[in-house]
């Protein structure tokens, strides 16, 4: 027996050898996934591809379309302003001959954020390349490398002559980058397990806590005028800047409160307000009659999304009341997209102890904790599913940026860790050949 895990050294060595043997195929599979530009609303083709891949491997398959009306009653729902006509989730389920171990969900999200200006990329964002030990491409790190880690860690166990002695659900959900409704839908469809795992690119750390996230839009109406009589008009874009300025003060106040949230106290700026999109005006020599800004705000775990909504709305109302031009014409604030709270993973859970043991057995290095000041789907199992959620995945650079990339050796280490974690957590039974 090895220290830490319950695996025999023969089983451990056979599984790790299988990870090595299929690693090139794993990278090729990851690049196949990256070639699908699975931005929000366009996840269906890659979900079809995954469905076929998991089905070919013998999983019991489930595929369903997420419908807002099925999940909107739940407090974890995020409101949407887009169509879910093509919003598919895919789950492949492994069932053992005899349920002896602990069950597991291997989750990943298949949606990616837009590439931004393609001419800023060294290569086309959806034409993945491996260079100098890095796998480049939009969504490669976040998180198609993770989707492939889930699939190939399971493959490695089978290739070594075993299968998990517990139920394992391999999940690919949609719409993580804007709502988390895919993960919520999968929980409400009944997918639960003794632990929940997701290989987001966390630099080989396990996520100790993450921030909640909300999205909102502010619409300002002005009064158009010819620029020779500019003073007779009212500039909606200028006014939107003043409103954003007021929200920056709220952001500063939230960040000043970080001492009350010990896990976030060392981050100099854990709560970020991002002015993500701006639209407005119709003509350069015309005082703009309208401006819309779209913003993303964060919150500490334990703070409700409703509290942030109230704070934002009263901040905007107070700023408008102080502004002669806005007092009788207050901006409208609407909420769509993320409306999600954060979570904290208390140290010492059995799942985390097992993951650490697997990491030591696989790579001879401990897995440190990390604080994530951004959204993770892990809030769904943690807040609403009563499941311990482990977020642990590869080293990456420029996630949501230009030339997003994922460290190939780190992908290998994470696959080794996950394969041993599954084997240890679920137990093993011999495969029938
Ligand atoms: Zn992600």
XYZ file of C-alpha atoms and ligand atoms in Angstrom:
434
model
C 0.000 0.000 0.000
C 1.113 3.533 -0.646
C 0.899 6.266 1.899
C -2.032 8.581 1.317
C -4.113 6.681 -1.210
C -5.676 3.238 -0.918
C -4.170 2.140 -4.222
C -1.694 -0.679 -4.587
C 1.533 0.439 -6.198
C 0.822 -1.940 -9.090
C -2.520 -0.270 -9.801
C -0.993 3.181 -9.427
C 1.855 2.381 -11.813
C -0.455 0.793 -14.392
C -2.802 3.790 -14.362
C 0.027 6.315 -14.621
C 1.557 4.325 -17.487
C -1.804 4.470 -19.283
C -1.923 8.255 -18.858
C 1.474 8.413 -20.581
C 0.432 6.008 -23.324
C -2.641 8.021 -24.303
C -1.264 11.499 -23.677
C -0.637 12.382 -27.338
C -4.176 11.309 -28.152
C -5.385 13.454 -25.247
C -3.642 16.540 -26.665
C -5.079 15.821 -30.129
C -8.543 15.485 -28.561
C -8.053 18.804 -26.723
C -7.138 20.509 -30.011
C -10.200 18.957 -31.694
C -12.323 20.564 -28.978
C -10.635 23.962 -29.449
C -11.469 23.904 -33.189
C -15.151 24.289 -32.270
C -15.780 28.030 -31.664
C -18.204 27.211 -28.868
C -19.066 30.725 -27.781
C -22.327 31.270 -25.908
C -25.277 30.038 -27.945
C -23.004 28.015 -30.221
C -22.169 25.079 -27.943
C -24.316 22.472 -29.733
C -21.800 21.197 -32.349
C -19.052 20.489 -29.803
C -21.600 18.911 -27.466
C -22.575 16.578 -30.332
C -18.888 15.715 -30.775
C -18.501 14.957 -27.057
C -21.706 12.955 -26.976
C -20.341 10.748 -29.746
C -16.945 10.392 -28.022
C -18.428 9.412 -24.658
C -20.999 7.142 -26.251
C -18.238 5.341 -28.191
C -16.508 4.713 -24.847
C -19.600 2.971 -23.461
C -21.030 5.618 -21.136
C -24.791 5.722 -20.587
C -25.630 8.995 -22.304
C -27.949 11.826 -21.390
C -28.412 15.012 -23.393
C -30.953 17.735 -22.724
C -31.743 21.283 -23.706
C -31.604 23.779 -20.859
C -34.866 25.710 -20.661
C -35.052 28.845 -18.533
C -38.590 27.953 -17.425
C -37.301 24.701 -15.864
C -34.712 26.378 -13.638
C -35.821 29.985 -13.133
C -37.573 29.154 -9.840
C -34.229 28.276 -8.228
C -32.276 30.869 -6.183
C -29.122 29.909 -8.129
C -30.671 30.865 -11.474
C -29.177 33.758 -13.451
C -31.585 35.730 -15.632
C -30.893 35.597 -19.365
C -31.527 37.864 -22.318
C -30.402 35.362 -24.973
C -31.992 32.344 -26.648
C -31.452 28.892 -25.147
C -32.691 27.174 -28.318
C -29.278 25.514 -28.770
C -28.321 25.237 -25.091
C -27.432 21.577 -24.662
C -25.834 19.771 -21.738
C -24.255 16.323 -22.115
C -23.595 13.766 -19.369
C -22.018 10.338 -19.764
C -22.510 8.019 -16.805
C -20.279 5.118 -15.825
C -21.945 2.569 -13.563
C -19.917 -0.131 -11.819
C -20.969 -3.755 -11.587
C -21.168 -3.292 -7.848
C -21.402 0.101 -6.150
C -18.618 -0.177 -3.585
C -16.852 3.161 -3.635
C -17.846 6.804 -3.476
C -19.574 8.409 -6.456
C -18.118 11.336 -8.354
C -19.074 14.065 -10.807
C -16.389 15.160 -13.281
C -17.661 18.518 -14.490
C -16.412 20.887 -17.173
C -17.948 23.722 -19.164
C -17.740 23.720 -22.922
C -18.502 27.390 -23.655
C -15.655 29.796 -24.350
C -15.484 33.591 -24.340
C -15.109 35.455 -27.663
C -11.545 35.724 -28.984
C -11.432 39.539 -29.158
C -9.564 41.074 -32.120
C -8.311 38.075 -34.107
C -5.438 40.094 -35.614
C -3.892 40.424 -32.132
C -3.418 36.636 -31.930
C -0.195 34.983 -33.138
C -2.333 32.266 -34.754
C -6.048 32.060 -35.398
C -7.716 31.545 -31.982
C -9.635 28.476 -33.177
C -6.682 26.905 -34.990
C -4.849 25.435 -31.961
C -1.081 25.004 -31.970
C 1.436 23.499 -29.558
C 4.581 25.629 -29.286
C 7.342 25.621 -26.658
C 5.342 23.420 -24.325
C 2.155 25.487 -24.525
C -1.144 24.616 -26.164
C -2.516 27.816 -27.742
C -6.110 28.584 -28.638
C -9.261 30.253 -27.325
C -10.845 28.008 -24.733
C -7.893 25.616 -24.656
C -7.043 26.452 -21.051
C -10.555 27.604 -20.084
C -11.406 24.823 -20.167
C -11.204 22.299 -22.968
C -7.915 20.950 -21.627
C -9.984 20.195 -18.516
C -12.759 18.476 -20.468
C -10.083 16.245 -22.021
C -8.458 15.646 -18.609
C -11.798 14.316 -17.328
C -12.284 12.029 -20.320
C -8.707 10.733 -20.490
C -8.267 10.212 -16.745
C -11.224 7.833 -16.961
C -9.771 6.263 -20.138
C -6.457 5.639 -18.365
C -8.159 3.636 -15.627
C -9.852 1.413 -18.209
C -6.684 1.055 -20.266
C -4.981 -0.204 -17.095
C -7.594 -2.960 -16.801
C -9.848 -1.381 -14.172
C -12.982 0.691 -13.876
C -14.255 2.850 -11.020
C -16.218 0.851 -8.444
C -18.726 3.687 -8.087
C -20.929 5.790 -10.326
C -19.080 8.531 -12.206
C -20.890 11.225 -14.191
C -18.774 12.986 -16.844
C -20.558 16.306 -17.388
C -20.138 18.899 -20.106
C -22.286 21.938 -19.353
C -22.950 25.146 -21.279
C -23.097 28.835 -20.346
C -20.572 28.920 -17.505
C -18.982 32.126 -18.771
C -22.130 34.213 -18.375
C -24.610 32.549 -16.002
C -23.758 29.132 -14.556
C -27.198 27.950 -15.657
C -25.788 24.790 -17.281
C -24.321 23.547 -13.999
C -27.542 24.484 -12.197
C -29.623 22.635 -14.779
C -27.528 19.519 -14.330
C -28.006 19.626 -10.549
C -31.758 20.057 -10.969
C -31.825 17.166 -13.445
C -30.697 15.040 -10.518
C -26.937 14.690 -10.946
C -25.441 14.394 -7.491
C -22.449 12.536 -6.091
C -20.256 12.207 -3.014
C -17.833 14.698 -4.571
C -17.755 17.115 -7.483
C -14.553 17.824 -9.430
C -13.806 20.440 -12.109
C -10.396 20.973 -13.803
C -10.586 24.728 -14.423
C -7.123 26.221 -15.036
C -6.153 26.897 -11.416
C -2.373 26.499 -11.735
C -2.553 23.125 -9.991
C -4.070 24.595 -6.835
C -7.374 23.678 -5.245
C -9.853 26.518 -4.920
C -10.441 27.399 -1.292
C -12.989 30.140 -1.989
C -14.350 32.082 -4.899
C -16.160 35.314 -5.455
C -19.748 35.728 -6.491
C -20.435 37.577 -9.727
C -23.288 39.682 -11.102
C -23.819 41.300 -14.495
C -25.958 44.373 -15.075
C -26.692 47.011 -17.658
C -27.200 50.742 -17.150
C -29.116 52.714 -19.755
C -28.842 56.499 -19.777
C -31.095 58.713 -21.881
C -29.825 62.175 -22.967
C -31.173 65.000 -25.107
C -29.752 65.199 -28.635
C -28.641 68.548 -30.021
C -26.470 69.961 -32.779
C -22.938 70.402 -31.517
C -23.005 74.192 -32.237
C -25.646 74.324 -29.428
C -24.058 71.621 -27.350
C -25.026 73.252 -24.041
C -28.709 72.955 -24.896
C -28.392 69.166 -25.133
C -27.566 66.597 -22.514
C -24.781 64.151 -23.270
C -25.788 60.589 -22.314
C -22.234 59.252 -22.695
C -20.785 61.883 -20.356
C -23.568 61.085 -17.874
C -22.837 57.351 -18.061
C -19.209 58.115 -17.160
C -20.391 59.968 -14.068
C -22.549 57.010 -13.031
C -19.640 54.619 -13.512
C -17.532 56.992 -11.407
C -20.026 56.613 -8.560
C -19.898 52.836 -8.897
C -16.095 53.001 -8.653
C -16.603 54.487 -5.177
C -18.805 51.520 -4.251
C -16.087 49.222 -5.591
C -13.494 50.972 -3.405
C -15.785 50.550 -0.390
C -16.168 46.815 -1.032
C -12.403 46.411 -1.383
C -11.831 48.319 1.851
C -13.981 45.666 3.580
C -11.616 42.855 2.606
C -10.150 42.712 6.126
C -13.542 41.308 7.221
C -13.057 38.421 4.778
C -9.800 36.798 5.897
C -9.443 34.566 2.829
C -9.456 37.658 0.610
C -7.551 40.005 2.918
C -4.182 39.448 1.212
C -5.496 40.337 -2.224
C -5.039 44.115 -2.626
C -8.103 44.324 -4.901
C -10.324 41.251 -4.690
C -13.569 42.886 -5.817
C -13.409 44.060 -9.408
C -15.991 46.138 -11.216
C -15.401 45.654 -14.937
C -16.859 48.082 -17.458
C -17.080 45.406 -20.139
C -19.133 46.972 -22.924
C -20.250 50.450 -23.926
C -22.536 51.593 -26.711
C -24.001 54.992 -27.383
C -24.602 57.903 -29.700
C -25.497 58.042 -33.364
C -23.345 60.726 -34.966
C -20.044 62.376 -34.109
C -21.425 65.915 -34.458
C -24.513 65.254 -32.392
C -24.910 65.285 -28.610
C -25.605 61.602 -27.896
C -29.156 60.779 -26.870
C -28.371 57.408 -25.378
C -25.655 55.329 -23.766
C -25.639 51.755 -22.461
C -22.879 50.293 -20.325
C -22.590 46.666 -19.301
C -20.777 45.889 -16.082
C -19.581 42.912 -14.107
C -19.234 43.158 -10.326
C -18.004 40.666 -7.731
C -18.792 39.919 -4.089
C -17.242 37.999 -1.206
C -18.565 34.544 -0.317
C -21.439 34.934 2.109
C -22.631 38.192 0.512
C -25.840 37.730 -1.442
C -26.300 38.780 -5.044
C -29.445 40.600 -3.872
C -27.389 42.737 -1.495
C -25.123 43.787 -4.383
C -28.181 44.553 -6.502
C -29.578 46.803 -3.757
C -26.193 48.518 -3.273
C -25.773 49.128 -7.008
C -29.296 50.417 -7.494
C -29.092 52.808 -4.556
C -25.635 53.989 -5.670
C -26.947 54.737 -9.172
C -30.076 56.414 -7.786
C -28.033 58.594 -5.409
C -25.594 59.594 -8.165
C -28.500 60.469 -10.456
C -30.203 62.529 -7.746
C -27.020 64.618 -7.304
C -26.744 65.230 -11.047
C -28.895 68.121 -12.354
C -29.250 66.493 -15.754
C -30.140 63.039 -14.396
C -32.323 63.911 -11.413
C -35.551 63.855 -13.426
C -34.267 61.283 -15.860
C -32.718 58.492 -13.788
C -30.878 55.715 -15.611
C -32.460 52.260 -15.832
C -30.547 49.345 -14.282
C -31.344 45.841 -15.543
C -29.956 42.466 -14.479
C -29.176 39.638 -16.862
C -26.360 37.113 -16.904
C -24.516 36.147 -13.722
C -26.508 36.553 -10.519
C -24.371 34.161 -8.507
C -22.954 33.974 -5.018
C -19.498 32.786 -4.036
C -18.491 29.882 -1.821
C -15.850 28.731 0.625
C -14.521 25.162 0.764
C -13.785 24.443 4.397
C -10.377 22.778 4.805
C -10.202 19.158 5.848
C -12.940 17.612 3.689
C -12.414 13.954 2.819
C -12.511 14.836 -0.864
C -9.742 17.384 -0.566
C -7.598 15.077 1.543
C -7.995 12.397 -1.130
C -7.112 14.852 -3.900
C -3.974 15.867 -2.038
C -2.962 12.254 -1.575
C -3.506 11.632 -5.294
C -1.429 14.702 -6.164
C 1.434 13.506 -3.971
C 1.255 9.984 -5.408
C 1.107 11.292 -8.982
C 3.567 14.154 -8.954
C 5.288 14.174 -5.552
C 4.076 17.661 -4.816
C 1.426 19.033 -2.468
C -1.635 20.845 -3.805
C -1.856 24.328 -2.317
C -5.082 26.239 -1.746
C -5.977 29.252 -3.823
C -8.540 32.049 -3.655
C -10.369 32.752 -6.898
C -11.765 36.283 -7.267
C -13.968 35.172 -10.169
C -16.957 32.977 -10.888
C -16.836 29.167 -10.801
C -19.630 26.650 -11.440
C -18.480 24.950 -8.225
C -20.828 27.332 -6.395
C -23.719 25.149 -7.612
C -22.719 21.880 -5.868
C -21.343 23.792 -2.872
C -24.292 26.127 -2.217
C -27.203 24.052 -3.501
C -26.093 20.430 -3.834
C -24.449 19.704 -0.490
C -21.421 18.343 -2.376
C -17.778 19.136 -1.695
C -16.454 20.778 -4.884
C -12.834 20.447 -5.921
C -11.582 22.865 -8.573
C -8.092 21.858 -9.638
C -6.577 22.174 -13.097
C -3.587 23.114 -15.203
C -1.263 26.093 -15.407
C -2.409 28.660 -17.957
C -1.716 32.133 -19.309
C -3.969 34.795 -20.820
C -7.260 33.112 -20.032
C -9.923 35.468 -21.544
C -7.013 37.327 -23.179
C -4.971 37.151 -26.384
C -2.910 34.002 -27.085
C -4.638 32.010 -24.334
C -2.497 28.983 -23.609
C -2.199 25.988 -21.348
C 0.985 24.313 -20.085
C 1.264 20.860 -21.676
C 3.304 19.297 -18.846
C 0.824 20.681 -16.350
C -2.033 19.041 -18.299
C -0.108 15.775 -17.933
C 0.370 16.247 -14.175
C -3.311 17.101 -13.645
C -4.414 14.044 -15.634
C -2.139 11.860 -13.489
C -3.561 13.361 -10.305
C -7.154 13.008 -11.447
C -6.742 9.418 -12.621
C -5.353 8.421 -9.207
C -7.973 10.488 -7.406
C -10.806 8.735 -9.264
C -9.226 5.325 -8.587
C -8.788 6.077 -4.907
C -12.106 7.866 -4.327
C -14.303 5.467 -6.270
C -12.285 2.296 -5.703
C -11.483 -0.064 -8.555
C -12.946 -3.211 -9.975
C -11.436 -5.276 -12.772
C -12.785 -4.517 -16.203
C -14.562 -7.296 -18.122
C -12.824 -7.647 -21.442
Zn -13.735 28.370 -17.047
